[in-house]
mmCIF file of C-alpha atoms in Angstrom:
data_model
loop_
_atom_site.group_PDB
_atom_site.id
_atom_site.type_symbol
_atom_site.label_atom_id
_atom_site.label_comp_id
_atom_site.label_asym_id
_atom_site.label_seq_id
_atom_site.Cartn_x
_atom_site.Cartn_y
_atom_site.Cartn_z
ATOM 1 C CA UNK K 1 111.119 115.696 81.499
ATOM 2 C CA UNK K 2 113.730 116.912 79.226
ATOM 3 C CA UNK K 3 112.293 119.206 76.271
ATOM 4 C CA UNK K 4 113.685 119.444 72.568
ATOM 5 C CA UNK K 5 117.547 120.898 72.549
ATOM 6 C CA UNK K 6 119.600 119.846 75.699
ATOM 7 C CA UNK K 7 120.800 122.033 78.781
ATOM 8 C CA UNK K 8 123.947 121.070 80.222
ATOM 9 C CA UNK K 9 125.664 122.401 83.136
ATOM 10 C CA UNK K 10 129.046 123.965 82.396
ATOM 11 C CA UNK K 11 129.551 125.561 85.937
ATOM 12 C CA UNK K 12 129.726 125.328 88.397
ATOM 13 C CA UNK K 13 130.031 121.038 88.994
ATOM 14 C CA UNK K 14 129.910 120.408 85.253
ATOM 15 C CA UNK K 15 127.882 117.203 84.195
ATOM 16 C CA UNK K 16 127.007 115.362 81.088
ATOM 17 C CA UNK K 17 123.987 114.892 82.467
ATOM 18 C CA UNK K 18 120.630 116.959 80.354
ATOM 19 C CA UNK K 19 119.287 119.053 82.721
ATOM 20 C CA UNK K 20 115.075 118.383 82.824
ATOM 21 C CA UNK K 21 112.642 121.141 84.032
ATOM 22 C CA UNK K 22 112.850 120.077 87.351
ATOM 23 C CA UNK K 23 116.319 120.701 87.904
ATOM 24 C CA UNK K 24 116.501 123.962 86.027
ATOM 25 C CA UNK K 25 113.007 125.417 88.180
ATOM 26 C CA UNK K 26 116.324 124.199 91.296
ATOM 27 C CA UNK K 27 119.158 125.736 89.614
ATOM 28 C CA UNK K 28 116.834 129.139 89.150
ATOM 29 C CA UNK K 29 114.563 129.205 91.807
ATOM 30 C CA UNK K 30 112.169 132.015 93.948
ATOM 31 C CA UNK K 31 114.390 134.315 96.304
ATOM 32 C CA UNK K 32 113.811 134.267 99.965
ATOM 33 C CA UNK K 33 113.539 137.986 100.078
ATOM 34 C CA UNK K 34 111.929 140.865 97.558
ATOM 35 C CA UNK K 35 113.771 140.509 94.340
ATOM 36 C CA UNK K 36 114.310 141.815 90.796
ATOM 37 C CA UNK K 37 115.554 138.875 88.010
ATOM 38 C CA UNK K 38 115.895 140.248 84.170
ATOM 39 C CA UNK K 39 115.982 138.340 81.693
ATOM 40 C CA UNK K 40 117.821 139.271 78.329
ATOM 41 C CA UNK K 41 119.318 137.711 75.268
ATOM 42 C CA UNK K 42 121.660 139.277 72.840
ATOM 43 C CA UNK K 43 124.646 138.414 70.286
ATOM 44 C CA UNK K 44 128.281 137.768 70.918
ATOM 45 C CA UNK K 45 128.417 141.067 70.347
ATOM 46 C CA UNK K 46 126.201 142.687 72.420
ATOM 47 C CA UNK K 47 123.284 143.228 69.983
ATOM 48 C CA UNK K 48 120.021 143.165 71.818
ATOM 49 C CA UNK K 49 118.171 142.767 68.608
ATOM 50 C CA UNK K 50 118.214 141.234 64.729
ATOM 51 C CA UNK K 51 116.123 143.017 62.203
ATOM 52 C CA UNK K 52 115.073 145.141 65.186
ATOM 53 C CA UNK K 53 113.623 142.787 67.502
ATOM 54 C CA UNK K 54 114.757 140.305 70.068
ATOM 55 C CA UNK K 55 113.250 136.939 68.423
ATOM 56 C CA UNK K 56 116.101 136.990 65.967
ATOM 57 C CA UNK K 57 118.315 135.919 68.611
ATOM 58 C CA UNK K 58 115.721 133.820 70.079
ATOM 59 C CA UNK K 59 115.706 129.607 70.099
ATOM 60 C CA UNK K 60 114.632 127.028 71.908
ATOM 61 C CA UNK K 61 116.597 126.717 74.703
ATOM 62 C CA UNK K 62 116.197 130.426 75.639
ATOM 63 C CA UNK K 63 112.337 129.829 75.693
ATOM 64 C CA UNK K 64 112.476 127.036 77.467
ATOM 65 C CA UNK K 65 114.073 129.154 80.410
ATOM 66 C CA UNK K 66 112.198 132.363 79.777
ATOM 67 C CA UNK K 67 108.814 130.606 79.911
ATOM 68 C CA UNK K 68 110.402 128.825 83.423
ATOM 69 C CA UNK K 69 111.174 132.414 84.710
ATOM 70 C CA UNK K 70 107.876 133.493 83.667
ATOM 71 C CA UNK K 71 106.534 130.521 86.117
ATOM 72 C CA UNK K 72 108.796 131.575 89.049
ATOM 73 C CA UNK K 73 107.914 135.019 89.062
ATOM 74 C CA UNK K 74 104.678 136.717 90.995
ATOM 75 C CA UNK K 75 104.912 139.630 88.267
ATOM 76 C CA UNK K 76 106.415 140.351 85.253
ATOM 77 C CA UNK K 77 107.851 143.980 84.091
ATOM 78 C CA UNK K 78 108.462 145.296 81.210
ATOM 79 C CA UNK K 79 108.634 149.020 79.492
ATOM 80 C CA UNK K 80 105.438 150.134 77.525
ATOM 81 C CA UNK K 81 107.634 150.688 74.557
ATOM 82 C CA UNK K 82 108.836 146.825 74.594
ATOM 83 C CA UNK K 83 105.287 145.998 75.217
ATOM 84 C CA UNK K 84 104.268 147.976 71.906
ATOM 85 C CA UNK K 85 107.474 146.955 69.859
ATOM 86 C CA UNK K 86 107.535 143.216 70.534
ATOM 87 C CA UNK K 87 103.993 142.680 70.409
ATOM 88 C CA UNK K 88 103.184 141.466 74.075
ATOM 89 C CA UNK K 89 100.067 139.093 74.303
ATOM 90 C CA UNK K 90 98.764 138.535 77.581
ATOM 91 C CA UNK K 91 100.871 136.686 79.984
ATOM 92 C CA UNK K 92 99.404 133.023 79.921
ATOM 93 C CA UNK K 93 101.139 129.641 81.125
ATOM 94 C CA UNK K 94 100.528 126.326 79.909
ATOM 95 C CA UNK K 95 98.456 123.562 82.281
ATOM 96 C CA UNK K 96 102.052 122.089 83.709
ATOM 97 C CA UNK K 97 103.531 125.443 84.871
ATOM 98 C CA UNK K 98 99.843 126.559 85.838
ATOM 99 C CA UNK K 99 99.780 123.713 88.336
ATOM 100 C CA UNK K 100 103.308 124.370 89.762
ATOM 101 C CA UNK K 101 102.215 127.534 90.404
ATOM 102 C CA UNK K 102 99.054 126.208 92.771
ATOM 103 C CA UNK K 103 101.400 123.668 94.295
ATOM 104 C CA UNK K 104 103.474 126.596 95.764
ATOM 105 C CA UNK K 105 100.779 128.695 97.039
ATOM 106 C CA UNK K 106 101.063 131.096 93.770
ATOM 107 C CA UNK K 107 98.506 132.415 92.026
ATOM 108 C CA UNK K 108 97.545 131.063 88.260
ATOM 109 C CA UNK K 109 99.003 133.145 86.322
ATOM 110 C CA UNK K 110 101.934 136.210 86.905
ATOM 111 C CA UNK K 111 100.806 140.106 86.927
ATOM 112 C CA UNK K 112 101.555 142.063 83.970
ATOM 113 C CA UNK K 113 103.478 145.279 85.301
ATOM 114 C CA UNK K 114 104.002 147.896 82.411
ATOM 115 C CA UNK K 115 106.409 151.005 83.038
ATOM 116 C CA UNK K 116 104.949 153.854 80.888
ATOM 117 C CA UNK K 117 106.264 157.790 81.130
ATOM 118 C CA UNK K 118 103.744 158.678 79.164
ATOM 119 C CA UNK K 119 100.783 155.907 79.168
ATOM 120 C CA UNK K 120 101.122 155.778 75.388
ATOM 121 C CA UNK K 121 99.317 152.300 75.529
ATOM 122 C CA UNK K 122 96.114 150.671 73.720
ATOM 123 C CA UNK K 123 94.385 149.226 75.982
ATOM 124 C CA UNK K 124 92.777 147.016 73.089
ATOM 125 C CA UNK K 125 96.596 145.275 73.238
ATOM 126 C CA UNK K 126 95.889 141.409 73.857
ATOM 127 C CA UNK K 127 98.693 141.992 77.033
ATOM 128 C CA UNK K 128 95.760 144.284 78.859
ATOM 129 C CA UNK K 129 92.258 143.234 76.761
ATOM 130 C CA UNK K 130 92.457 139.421 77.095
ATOM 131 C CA UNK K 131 94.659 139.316 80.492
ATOM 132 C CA UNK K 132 94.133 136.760 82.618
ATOM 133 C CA UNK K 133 94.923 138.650 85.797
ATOM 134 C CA UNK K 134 94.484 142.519 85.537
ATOM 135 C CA UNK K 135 97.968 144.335 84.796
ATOM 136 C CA UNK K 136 99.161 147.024 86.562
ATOM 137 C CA UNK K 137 100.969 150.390 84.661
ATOM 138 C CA UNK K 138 103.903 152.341 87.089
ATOM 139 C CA UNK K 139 103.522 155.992 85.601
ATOM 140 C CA UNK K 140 103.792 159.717 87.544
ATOM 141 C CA UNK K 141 101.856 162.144 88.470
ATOM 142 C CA UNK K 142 101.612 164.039 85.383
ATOM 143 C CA UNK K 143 100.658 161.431 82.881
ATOM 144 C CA UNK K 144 97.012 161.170 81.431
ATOM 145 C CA UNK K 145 95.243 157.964 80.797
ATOM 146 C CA UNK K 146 94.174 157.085 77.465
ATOM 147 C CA UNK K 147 90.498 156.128 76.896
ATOM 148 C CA UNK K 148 89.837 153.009 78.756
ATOM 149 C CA UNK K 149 93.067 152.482 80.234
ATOM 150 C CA UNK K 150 91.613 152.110 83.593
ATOM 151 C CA UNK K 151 88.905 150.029 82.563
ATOM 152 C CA UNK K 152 91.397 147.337 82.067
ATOM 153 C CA UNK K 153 94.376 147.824 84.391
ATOM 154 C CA UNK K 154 95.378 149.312 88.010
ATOM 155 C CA UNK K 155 97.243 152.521 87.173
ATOM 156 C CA UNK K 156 99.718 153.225 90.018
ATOM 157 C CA UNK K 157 101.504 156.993 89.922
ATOM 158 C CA UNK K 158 105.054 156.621 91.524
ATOM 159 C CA UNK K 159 106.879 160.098 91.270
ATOM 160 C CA UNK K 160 105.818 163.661 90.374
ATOM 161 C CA UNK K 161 107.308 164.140 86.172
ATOM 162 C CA UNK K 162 108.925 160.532 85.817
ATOM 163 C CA UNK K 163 108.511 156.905 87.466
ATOM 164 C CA UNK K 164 110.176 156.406 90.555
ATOM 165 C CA UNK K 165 110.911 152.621 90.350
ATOM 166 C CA UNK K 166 111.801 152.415 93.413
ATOM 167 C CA UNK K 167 108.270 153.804 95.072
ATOM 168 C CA UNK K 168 107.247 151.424 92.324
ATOM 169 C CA UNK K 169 108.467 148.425 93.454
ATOM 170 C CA UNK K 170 107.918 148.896 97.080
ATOM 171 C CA UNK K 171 103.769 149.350 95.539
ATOM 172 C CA UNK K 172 103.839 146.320 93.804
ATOM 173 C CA UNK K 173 105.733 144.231 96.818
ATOM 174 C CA UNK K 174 102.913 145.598 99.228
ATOM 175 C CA UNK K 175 100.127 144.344 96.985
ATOM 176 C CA UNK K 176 102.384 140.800 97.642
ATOM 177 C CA UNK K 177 103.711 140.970 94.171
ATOM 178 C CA UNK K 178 107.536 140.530 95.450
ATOM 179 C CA UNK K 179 109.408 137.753 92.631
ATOM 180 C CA UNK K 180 109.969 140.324 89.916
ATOM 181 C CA UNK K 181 110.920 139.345 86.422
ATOM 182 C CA UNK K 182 112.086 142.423 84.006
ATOM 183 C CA UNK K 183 111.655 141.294 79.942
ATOM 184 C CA UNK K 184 113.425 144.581 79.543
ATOM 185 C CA UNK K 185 113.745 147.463 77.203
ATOM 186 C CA UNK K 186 117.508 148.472 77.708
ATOM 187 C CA UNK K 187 115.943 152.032 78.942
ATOM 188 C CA UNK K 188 114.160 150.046 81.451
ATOM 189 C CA UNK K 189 117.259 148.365 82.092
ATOM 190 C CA UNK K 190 119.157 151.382 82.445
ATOM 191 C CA UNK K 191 117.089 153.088 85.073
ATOM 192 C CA UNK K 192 117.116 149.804 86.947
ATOM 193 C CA UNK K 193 120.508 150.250 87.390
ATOM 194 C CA UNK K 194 120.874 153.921 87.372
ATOM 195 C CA UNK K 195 118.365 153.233 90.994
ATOM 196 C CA UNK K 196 120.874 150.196 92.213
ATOM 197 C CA UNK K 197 117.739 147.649 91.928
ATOM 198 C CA UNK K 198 118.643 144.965 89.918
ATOM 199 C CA UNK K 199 119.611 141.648 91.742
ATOM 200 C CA UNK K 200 120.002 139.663 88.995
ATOM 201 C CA UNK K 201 120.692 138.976 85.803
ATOM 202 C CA UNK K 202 119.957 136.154 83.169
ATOM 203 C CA UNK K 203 121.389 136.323 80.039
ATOM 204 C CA UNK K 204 121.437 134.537 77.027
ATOM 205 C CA UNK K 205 123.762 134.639 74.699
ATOM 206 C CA UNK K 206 123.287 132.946 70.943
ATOM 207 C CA UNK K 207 125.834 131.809 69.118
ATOM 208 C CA UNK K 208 125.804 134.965 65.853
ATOM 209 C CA UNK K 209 127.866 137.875 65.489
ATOM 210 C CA UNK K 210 125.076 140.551 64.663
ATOM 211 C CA UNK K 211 127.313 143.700 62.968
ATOM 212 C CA UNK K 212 127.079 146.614 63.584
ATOM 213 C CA UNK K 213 123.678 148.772 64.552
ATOM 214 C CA UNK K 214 121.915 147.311 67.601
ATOM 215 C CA UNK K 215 121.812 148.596 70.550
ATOM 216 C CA UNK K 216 123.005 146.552 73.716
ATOM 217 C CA UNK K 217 120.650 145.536 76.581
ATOM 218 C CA UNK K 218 120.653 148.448 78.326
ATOM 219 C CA UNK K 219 120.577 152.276 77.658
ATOM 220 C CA UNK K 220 120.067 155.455 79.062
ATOM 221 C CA UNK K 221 122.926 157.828 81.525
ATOM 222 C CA UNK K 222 126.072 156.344 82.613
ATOM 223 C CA UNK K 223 125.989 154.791 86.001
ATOM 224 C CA UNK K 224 129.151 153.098 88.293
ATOM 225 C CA UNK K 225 129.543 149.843 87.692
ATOM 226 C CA UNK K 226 128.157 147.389 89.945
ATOM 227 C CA UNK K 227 129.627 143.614 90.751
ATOM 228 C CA UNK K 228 126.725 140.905 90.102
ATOM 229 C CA UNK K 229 128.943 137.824 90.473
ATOM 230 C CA UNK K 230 128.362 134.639 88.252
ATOM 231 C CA UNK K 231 125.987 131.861 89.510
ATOM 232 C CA UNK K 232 126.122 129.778 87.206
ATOM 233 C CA UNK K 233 126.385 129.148 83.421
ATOM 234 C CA UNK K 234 124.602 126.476 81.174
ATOM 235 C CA UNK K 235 125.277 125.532 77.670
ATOM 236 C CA UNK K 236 122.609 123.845 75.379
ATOM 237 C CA UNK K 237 123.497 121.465 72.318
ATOM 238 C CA UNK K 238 122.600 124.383 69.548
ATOM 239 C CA UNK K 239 125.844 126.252 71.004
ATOM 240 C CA UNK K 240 123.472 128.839 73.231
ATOM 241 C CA UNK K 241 125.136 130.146 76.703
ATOM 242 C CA UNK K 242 122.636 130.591 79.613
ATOM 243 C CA UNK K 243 124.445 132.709 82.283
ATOM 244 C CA UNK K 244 122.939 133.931 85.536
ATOM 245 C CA UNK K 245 124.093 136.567 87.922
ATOM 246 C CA UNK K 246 123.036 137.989 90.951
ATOM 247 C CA UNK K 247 123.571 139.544 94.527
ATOM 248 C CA UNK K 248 124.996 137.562 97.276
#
């Protein structure tokens, strides 16, 4: 079933041919191994944002694929300051994706995996109080629950002052949570890469030269680059580029 807008195939073998949900759960797919996917969109010029948040840049061709992403994955991450900013509602899927889902062995509905530094969160937020599976929050050591917190998520403490992601993934991957999917912030993004464990990228890009101000999808210290070759890029009828990258 083909949905609204048209994705096409640009690369590699280009076709004419509107690519239906089917073919696009193919062309994205689960890993065979552990693996972290984010999923970004931004400007032509690298703004991550218009009128400081990420639905400015936002149509429907990029939610088609970030709602299929949201199906592949076993758990989605994202940082608690994205989670405040954006307004995160629990993580639900509609009755089509729901059933994929059972037909590969997965459960329902993906975990909600919050990073938080400092467990600023309200656990009245619809992404914890009305979750359909209970989310789990990477912090450290030295962090201090707010009221109620644990009443309605796992809190996991990976590192002593500051999250080690990488303890943190290795938790979540032994509770069988190992098809990650990071919504981001570009702090988030930065540490991901600072700890050399992204394998993948999806970006969108949308056809609108933001200005100047925004920042780009990822932030935080300088780290070397890393190669993340291209996999393959799609184009929908509205002028939107979908590219993916990732890991041999």
């Amino acid at each position: 079933m083909t949905v609204g807008i048209p994705i096409r195939r640009l690369w590699p073998e280009p076709s004419t041919l509107p690519l239906d949900d089917a073919a696009l759960t193919t062309l994205y797919g689960r890993a065979d191994r552990p693996h972290l996917r984010v999923n970004f969109v931004a400007s032509l010029d690298g703004a991550v944002s218009v009128d400081g948040y990420s639905a400015g840049l936002s149509g429907e061709p990029d939610k088609r694929i970030f709602g299929l992403l949201r199906m592949l994955c076993d758990a989605l991450v994202v940082a608690a300051g994205t989670l405040r900013h954006e307004g995160y509602r629990a993580v639900r899927l509609d009755e089509r994706r729901r059933a994929w889902r059972r037909e590969h062995g997965l459960a329902e509905y993906p975990t909600l995996v919050v990073v938080s530094g400092s467990l600023d969160l309200d656990p009245a937020q619809a992404a914890f109080a009305d979750a359909p599976v209970r989310p789990v929050v990477l912090t450290h050591a030295d962090a201090h629950p707010p009221p109620g917190l644990t009443d309605v998520a796992d809190v996991l403490r990976c590192g002593t002052d500051r999250v080690d992601l990488t303890a943190g993934l290795d938790e979540l991957r032994r509770r069988g949570l190992s098809q990650l999917l990071c919504e981001g912030g570009p702090q988030l993004l930065g540490a991901l890469t600072a700890a050399d464990l992204v394998d993948e990228l999806c970006l969108t890009v949308a056809p609108l030269l933001a200005g100047p101000g925004p920042g780009r999808i990822t932030a935080g210290d300088a780290t070397p680059p890393r190669q993340l070759p291209l996999r393959h890029v799609l184009a929908a009828d509205d002028g939107v580029l979908m590219l993916r990258h990732a890991r041999d």
